[in-house]
mmCIF file of C-alpha atoms in Angstrom:
data_model
loop_
_atom_site.group_PDB
_atom_site.id
_atom_site.type_symbol
_atom_site.label_atom_id
_atom_site.label_comp_id
_atom_site.label_asym_id
_atom_site.label_seq_id
_atom_site.Cartn_x
_atom_site.Cartn_y
_atom_site.Cartn_z
ATOM 1 C CA UNK A 1 -4.370 -18.871 4.155
ATOM 2 C CA UNK A 2 -4.047 -14.935 2.151
ATOM 3 C CA UNK A 3 -3.266 -13.857 -1.567
ATOM 4 C CA UNK A 4 -2.940 -12.113 -4.761
ATOM 5 C CA UNK A 5 -2.329 -12.516 -7.778
ATOM 6 C CA UNK A 6 -1.785 -10.553 -10.534
ATOM 7 C CA UNK A 7 0.871 -10.472 -13.360
ATOM 8 C CA UNK A 8 3.475 -8.716 -12.652
ATOM 9 C CA UNK A 9 4.818 -6.858 -15.967
ATOM 10 C CA UNK A 10 2.172 -5.806 -18.329
ATOM 11 C CA UNK A 11 3.679 -3.524 -21.882
ATOM 12 C CA UNK A 12 0.857 -0.964 -23.884
ATOM 13 C CA UNK A 13 1.077 1.111 -26.111
ATOM 14 C CA UNK A 14 -0.323 4.878 -25.696
ATOM 15 C CA UNK A 15 -2.923 6.137 -27.162
ATOM 16 C CA UNK A 16 -4.707 2.420 -25.883
ATOM 17 C CA UNK A 17 -6.447 0.394 -23.711
ATOM 18 C CA UNK A 18 -5.011 -2.212 -20.958
ATOM 19 C CA UNK A 19 -6.247 -4.378 -18.088
ATOM 20 C CA UNK A 20 -4.858 -5.451 -15.342
ATOM 21 C CA UNK A 21 -6.858 -8.416 -13.659
ATOM 22 C CA UNK A 22 -5.669 -9.181 -10.664
ATOM 23 C CA UNK A 23 -7.747 -12.650 -8.476
ATOM 24 C CA UNK A 24 -7.991 -12.614 -4.622
ATOM 25 C CA UNK A 25 -7.848 -15.686 -1.683
ATOM 26 C CA UNK A 26 -9.055 -12.942 1.549
ATOM 27 C CA UNK A 27 -9.933 -14.610 4.416
ATOM 28 C CA UNK A 28 -13.536 -12.620 4.920
ATOM 29 C CA UNK A 29 -13.407 -10.183 2.339
ATOM 30 C CA UNK A 30 -14.774 -6.195 3.100
ATOM 31 C CA UNK A 31 -13.633 -5.175 -0.971
ATOM 32 C CA UNK A 32 -10.567 -4.915 -3.126
ATOM 33 C CA UNK A 33 -8.479 -1.560 -3.630
ATOM 34 C CA UNK A 34 -6.201 -0.425 -6.189
ATOM 35 C CA UNK A 35 -3.683 2.360 -5.754
ATOM 36 C CA UNK A 36 -0.894 2.982 -8.115
ATOM 37 C CA UNK A 37 2.616 3.440 -7.779
ATOM 38 C CA UNK A 38 5.739 5.430 -9.397
ATOM 39 C CA UNK A 39 9.074 3.977 -9.515
ATOM 40 C CA UNK A 40 10.102 5.730 -6.412
ATOM 41 C CA UNK A 41 7.593 7.088 -4.651
ATOM 42 C CA UNK A 42 3.854 6.472 -2.892
ATOM 43 C CA UNK A 43 1.109 5.075 -3.450
ATOM 44 C CA UNK A 44 -1.694 6.797 -4.450
ATOM 45 C CA UNK A 45 -5.791 5.475 -4.399
ATOM 46 C CA UNK A 46 -6.891 4.779 -7.207
ATOM 47 C CA UNK A 47 -10.245 2.659 -6.962
ATOM 48 C CA UNK A 48 -12.235 0.565 -3.710
ATOM 49 C CA UNK A 49 -14.723 -1.712 -5.163
ATOM 50 C CA UNK A 50 -17.101 -3.536 -2.783
ATOM 51 C CA UNK A 51 -20.069 -4.254 -5.636
ATOM 52 C CA UNK A 52 -20.104 -6.465 -8.722
ATOM 53 C CA UNK A 53 -19.311 -4.674 -11.416
ATOM 54 C CA UNK A 54 -18.075 -1.476 -13.294
ATOM 55 C CA UNK A 55 -17.241 1.474 -11.503
ATOM 56 C CA UNK A 56 -16.113 4.505 -13.969
ATOM 57 C CA UNK A 57 -13.932 6.738 -12.590
ATOM 58 C CA UNK A 58 -12.665 8.917 -15.841
ATOM 59 C CA UNK A 59 -9.519 7.445 -18.019
ATOM 60 C CA UNK A 60 -9.854 4.475 -15.124
ATOM 61 C CA UNK A 61 -12.102 1.573 -14.297
ATOM 62 C CA UNK A 62 -12.317 -0.942 -12.311
ATOM 63 C CA UNK A 63 -14.513 -4.027 -11.608
ATOM 64 C CA UNK A 64 -15.514 -6.757 -9.583
ATOM 65 C CA UNK A 65 -16.368 -9.849 -9.181
ATOM 66 C CA UNK A 66 -16.953 -11.442 -5.927
ATOM 67 C CA UNK A 67 -18.327 -14.731 -7.232
ATOM 68 C CA UNK A 68 -14.691 -15.525 -9.274
ATOM 69 C CA UNK A 69 -12.746 -13.752 -6.427
ATOM 70 C CA UNK A 70 -11.458 -11.424 -9.364
ATOM 71 C CA UNK A 71 -11.308 -7.671 -10.915
ATOM 72 C CA UNK A 72 -9.058 -6.115 -12.266
ATOM 73 C CA UNK A 73 -8.507 -2.361 -14.171
ATOM 74 C CA UNK A 74 -9.121 -0.958 -16.811
ATOM 75 C CA UNK A 75 -6.651 1.971 -18.039
ATOM 76 C CA UNK A 76 -8.522 4.237 -20.918
ATOM 77 C CA UNK A 77 -6.139 6.215 -23.850
ATOM 78 C CA UNK A 78 -2.619 5.900 -21.716
ATOM 79 C CA UNK A 79 -0.257 8.288 -21.555
ATOM 80 C CA UNK A 80 2.951 8.073 -20.611
ATOM 81 C CA UNK A 81 2.303 9.041 -17.370
ATOM 82 C CA UNK A 82 1.114 5.818 -17.162
ATOM 83 C CA UNK A 83 3.335 3.838 -16.564
ATOM 84 C CA UNK A 84 4.170 2.817 -13.015
ATOM 85 C CA UNK A 85 3.576 0.270 -10.689
ATOM 86 C CA UNK A 86 -0.427 -0.838 -10.317
ATOM 87 C CA UNK A 87 -1.002 -2.367 -7.079
ATOM 88 C CA UNK A 88 -4.280 -4.633 -5.750
ATOM 89 C CA UNK A 89 -5.104 -5.512 -1.954
ATOM 90 C CA UNK A 90 -8.240 -7.545 -0.705
ATOM 91 C CA UNK A 91 -9.184 -6.252 2.437
ATOM 92 C CA UNK A 92 -9.325 -9.307 4.595
ATOM 93 C CA UNK A 93 -12.509 -9.849 7.962
ATOM 94 C CA UNK A 94 -10.460 -7.510 9.895
ATOM 95 C CA UNK A 95 -10.148 -4.864 7.490
ATOM 96 C CA UNK A 96 -6.911 -5.688 7.136
ATOM 97 C CA UNK A 97 -5.178 -4.435 3.212
ATOM 98 C CA UNK A 98 -3.721 -7.676 1.756
ATOM 99 C CA UNK A 99 -1.727 -6.458 -1.283
ATOM 100 C CA UNK A 100 -0.956 -8.579 -4.464
ATOM 101 C CA UNK A 101 3.172 -7.578 -5.382
ATOM 102 C CA UNK A 102 2.172 -5.400 -8.124
ATOM 103 C CA UNK A 103 1.909 -4.698 -11.753
ATOM 104 C CA UNK A 104 4.774 -2.788 -13.303
ATOM 105 C CA UNK A 105 2.998 -1.114 -16.287
ATOM 106 C CA UNK A 106 5.487 -0.209 -19.433
ATOM 107 C CA UNK A 107 3.940 2.697 -21.855
ATOM 108 C CA UNK A 108 5.792 2.659 -25.318
ATOM 109 C CA UNK A 109 4.770 5.594 -28.216
ATOM 110 C CA UNK B 1 3.257 20.431 6.872
ATOM 111 C CA UNK B 2 0.272 18.815 3.880
ATOM 112 C CA UNK B 3 -0.287 15.093 4.160
ATOM 113 C CA UNK B 4 2.738 12.603 5.483
ATOM 114 C CA UNK B 5 5.781 12.761 5.813
ATOM 115 C CA UNK B 6 8.070 10.467 6.869
ATOM 116 C CA UNK B 7 12.043 10.625 8.283
ATOM 117 C CA UNK B 8 15.346 10.071 7.267
ATOM 118 C CA UNK B 9 13.998 9.754 3.244
ATOM 119 C CA UNK B 10 17.501 7.391 3.110
ATOM 120 C CA UNK B 11 19.748 5.150 5.871
ATOM 121 C CA UNK B 12 22.685 3.610 5.834
ATOM 122 C CA UNK B 13 22.932 1.190 8.907
ATOM 123 C CA UNK B 14 25.301 -1.336 10.211
ATOM 124 C CA UNK B 15 23.783 -3.817 11.519
ATOM 125 C CA UNK B 16 23.398 -4.210 15.356
ATOM 126 C CA UNK B 17 22.447 -0.215 15.575
ATOM 127 C CA UNK B 18 19.091 1.112 16.701
ATOM 128 C CA UNK B 19 17.447 2.698 14.103
ATOM 129 C CA UNK B 20 14.184 4.893 15.141
ATOM 130 C CA UNK B 21 12.183 6.415 11.545
ATOM 131 C CA UNK B 22 9.026 9.361 11.724
ATOM 132 C CA UNK B 23 5.888 9.476 10.877
ATOM 133 C CA UNK B 24 4.256 11.848 10.983
ATOM 134 C CA UNK B 25 0.450 13.276 9.935
ATOM 135 C CA UNK B 26 -1.512 16.831 10.185
ATOM 136 C CA UNK B 27 -4.799 15.105 8.573
ATOM 137 C CA UNK B 28 -6.418 13.952 11.998
ATOM 138 C CA UNK B 29 -6.627 10.536 11.038
ATOM 139 C CA UNK B 30 -6.851 8.103 14.218
ATOM 140 C CA UNK B 31 -5.397 5.555 11.892
ATOM 141 C CA UNK B 32 -1.783 4.757 11.346
ATOM 142 C CA UNK B 33 0.653 1.646 9.454
ATOM 143 C CA UNK B 34 3.861 1.082 8.818
ATOM 144 C CA UNK B 35 4.576 -1.224 6.208
ATOM 145 C CA UNK B 36 7.432 -2.718 4.207
ATOM 146 C CA UNK B 37 7.734 -3.206 0.401
ATOM 147 C CA UNK B 38 10.188 -5.965 -1.051
ATOM 148 C CA UNK B 39 10.700 -6.106 -3.904
ATOM 149 C CA UNK B 40 8.260 -9.158 -5.941
ATOM 150 C CA UNK B 41 6.270 -9.735 -2.257
ATOM 151 C CA UNK B 42 3.442 -6.718 -1.611
ATOM 152 C CA UNK B 43 3.803 -4.165 1.225
ATOM 153 C CA UNK B 44 3.837 -5.838 4.864
ATOM 154 C CA UNK B 45 2.340 -4.275 7.329
ATOM 155 C CA UNK B 46 4.469 -4.149 10.458
ATOM 156 C CA UNK B 47 2.331 -2.536 12.291
ATOM 157 C CA UNK B 48 -0.771 -0.405 13.106
ATOM 158 C CA UNK B 49 -2.270 2.479 15.418
ATOM 159 C CA UNK B 50 -6.537 2.738 15.296
ATOM 160 C CA UNK B 51 -5.295 5.158 17.795
ATOM 161 C CA UNK B 52 -3.440 7.473 19.583
ATOM 162 C CA UNK B 53 -2.413 5.079 22.725
ATOM 163 C CA UNK B 54 -3.618 1.444 21.308
ATOM 164 C CA UNK B 55 -0.665 -0.968 18.491
ATOM 165 C CA UNK B 56 -1.473 -3.847 17.580
ATOM 166 C CA UNK B 57 1.225 -6.136 15.433
ATOM 167 C CA UNK B 58 0.521 -6.448 11.545
ATOM 168 C CA UNK B 59 1.909 -10.115 9.183
ATOM 169 C CA UNK B 60 5.868 -9.317 10.299
ATOM 170 C CA UNK B 61 5.594 -7.597 13.522
ATOM 171 C CA UNK B 62 9.101 -9.449 14.641
ATOM 172 C CA UNK B 63 12.050 -6.575 15.070
ATOM 173 C CA UNK B 64 10.090 -4.363 14.855
ATOM 174 C CA UNK B 65 8.314 -1.926 17.397
ATOM 175 C CA UNK B 66 6.247 1.216 18.212
ATOM 176 C CA UNK B 67 3.988 3.411 19.496
ATOM 177 C CA UNK B 68 1.345 6.636 20.002
ATOM 178 C CA UNK B 69 2.021 8.861 22.453
ATOM 179 C CA UNK B 70 -0.718 11.313 19.864
ATOM 180 C CA UNK B 71 -2.750 11.399 17.030
ATOM 181 C CA UNK B 72 0.445 12.640 15.032
ATOM 182 C CA UNK B 73 3.617 10.583 15.244
ATOM 183 C CA UNK B 74 3.660 7.396 14.390
ATOM 184 C CA UNK B 75 7.084 6.794 15.109
ATOM 185 C CA UNK B 76 9.213 2.633 13.832
ATOM 186 C CA UNK B 77 11.745 1.496 15.951
ATOM 187 C CA UNK B 78 15.193 -1.513 15.245
ATOM 188 C CA UNK B 79 15.941 -2.087 18.049
ATOM 189 C CA UNK B 80 18.700 -4.060 16.213
ATOM 190 C CA UNK B 81 18.931 -3.348 12.832
ATOM 191 C CA UNK B 82 19.457 -6.662 10.851
ATOM 192 C CA UNK B 83 20.397 -6.807 7.116
ATOM 193 C CA UNK B 84 16.501 -9.235 6.515
ATOM 194 C CA UNK B 85 15.711 -5.761 7.274
ATOM 195 C CA UNK B 86 16.309 -3.897 4.537
ATOM 196 C CA UNK B 87 13.832 -2.112 2.665
ATOM 197 C CA UNK B 88 11.734 0.054 1.541
ATOM 198 C CA UNK B 89 9.077 1.248 4.988
ATOM 199 C CA UNK B 90 6.344 2.814 4.378
ATOM 200 C CA UNK B 91 4.177 5.368 6.917
ATOM 201 C CA UNK B 92 0.278 5.905 6.303
ATOM 202 C CA UNK B 93 -2.978 6.743 7.394
ATOM 203 C CA UNK B 94 -6.779 6.458 7.860
ATOM 204 C CA UNK B 95 -9.338 8.640 9.190
ATOM 205 C CA UNK B 96 -10.238 5.183 10.915
ATOM 206 C CA UNK B 97 -9.052 2.025 11.230
ATOM 207 C CA UNK B 98 -10.715 -1.391 11.318
ATOM 208 C CA UNK B 99 -13.001 -0.823 8.771
ATOM 209 C CA UNK B 100 -13.215 0.265 4.606
ATOM 210 C CA UNK B 101 -11.603 4.591 4.835
ATOM 211 C CA UNK B 102 -8.781 4.233 2.576
ATOM 212 C CA UNK B 103 -4.577 4.646 3.371
ATOM 213 C CA UNK B 104 -3.122 7.384 2.251
ATOM 214 C CA UNK B 105 0.670 6.494 2.378
ATOM 215 C CA UNK B 106 4.252 8.891 2.771
ATOM 216 C CA UNK B 107 7.425 8.707 1.087
ATOM 217 C CA UNK B 108 9.175 6.736 1.674
ATOM 218 C CA UNK B 109 12.047 5.203 3.864
ATOM 219 C CA UNK B 110 14.694 3.850 2.048
ATOM 220 C CA UNK B 111 16.729 1.724 4.770
ATOM 221 C CA UNK B 112 19.400 -0.204 3.912
ATOM 222 C CA UNK B 113 21.829 -2.835 6.673
ATOM 223 C CA UNK B 114 24.854 -3.404 5.672
#
């Protein structure tokens, strides 16, 4: 079966760094997406990885290890506006996205 | 219009009623998607369309139908609503389907079936 696992909730402090992990099992693999979703709003695209390694984009970075079926999203210099859910999604062999339930990130002052 | 719009924003519906959720995009994207999002679950694909005139079934298509008469519009119809269809529904689009193109989401429709 296809499955995406990520922690349900995490808490971090403003200004700190947090790493949100995601493990995936998909039928075939065509990449891994991360989306941000603020409460009551639409998911918005953050990153896409298909090759192993770290991709940095400002305060946000995303890492992929295909051999381990593992990805993480790294958020640096946390701001209160980063309080949101972070959705991990794997792209399967049919190019359909398989979504995790999301990690709710709570930022405390 | 900029991006994807959905209507209505929210709706309360009696069980057994027919309901159409509307989705329109102005990005000239070929592919469009309907998802439902339920607490504690990931987004689940209901139906998709890779180009105008074609549609396909996703993970949870039962009780839903779609049409794609033109590039911009992709309505989702619940023929006879049931309480288990209470959910938040998101429409999304991508430049092309069947590849790695990023999906862009509309603001969602919150549907409650009583």
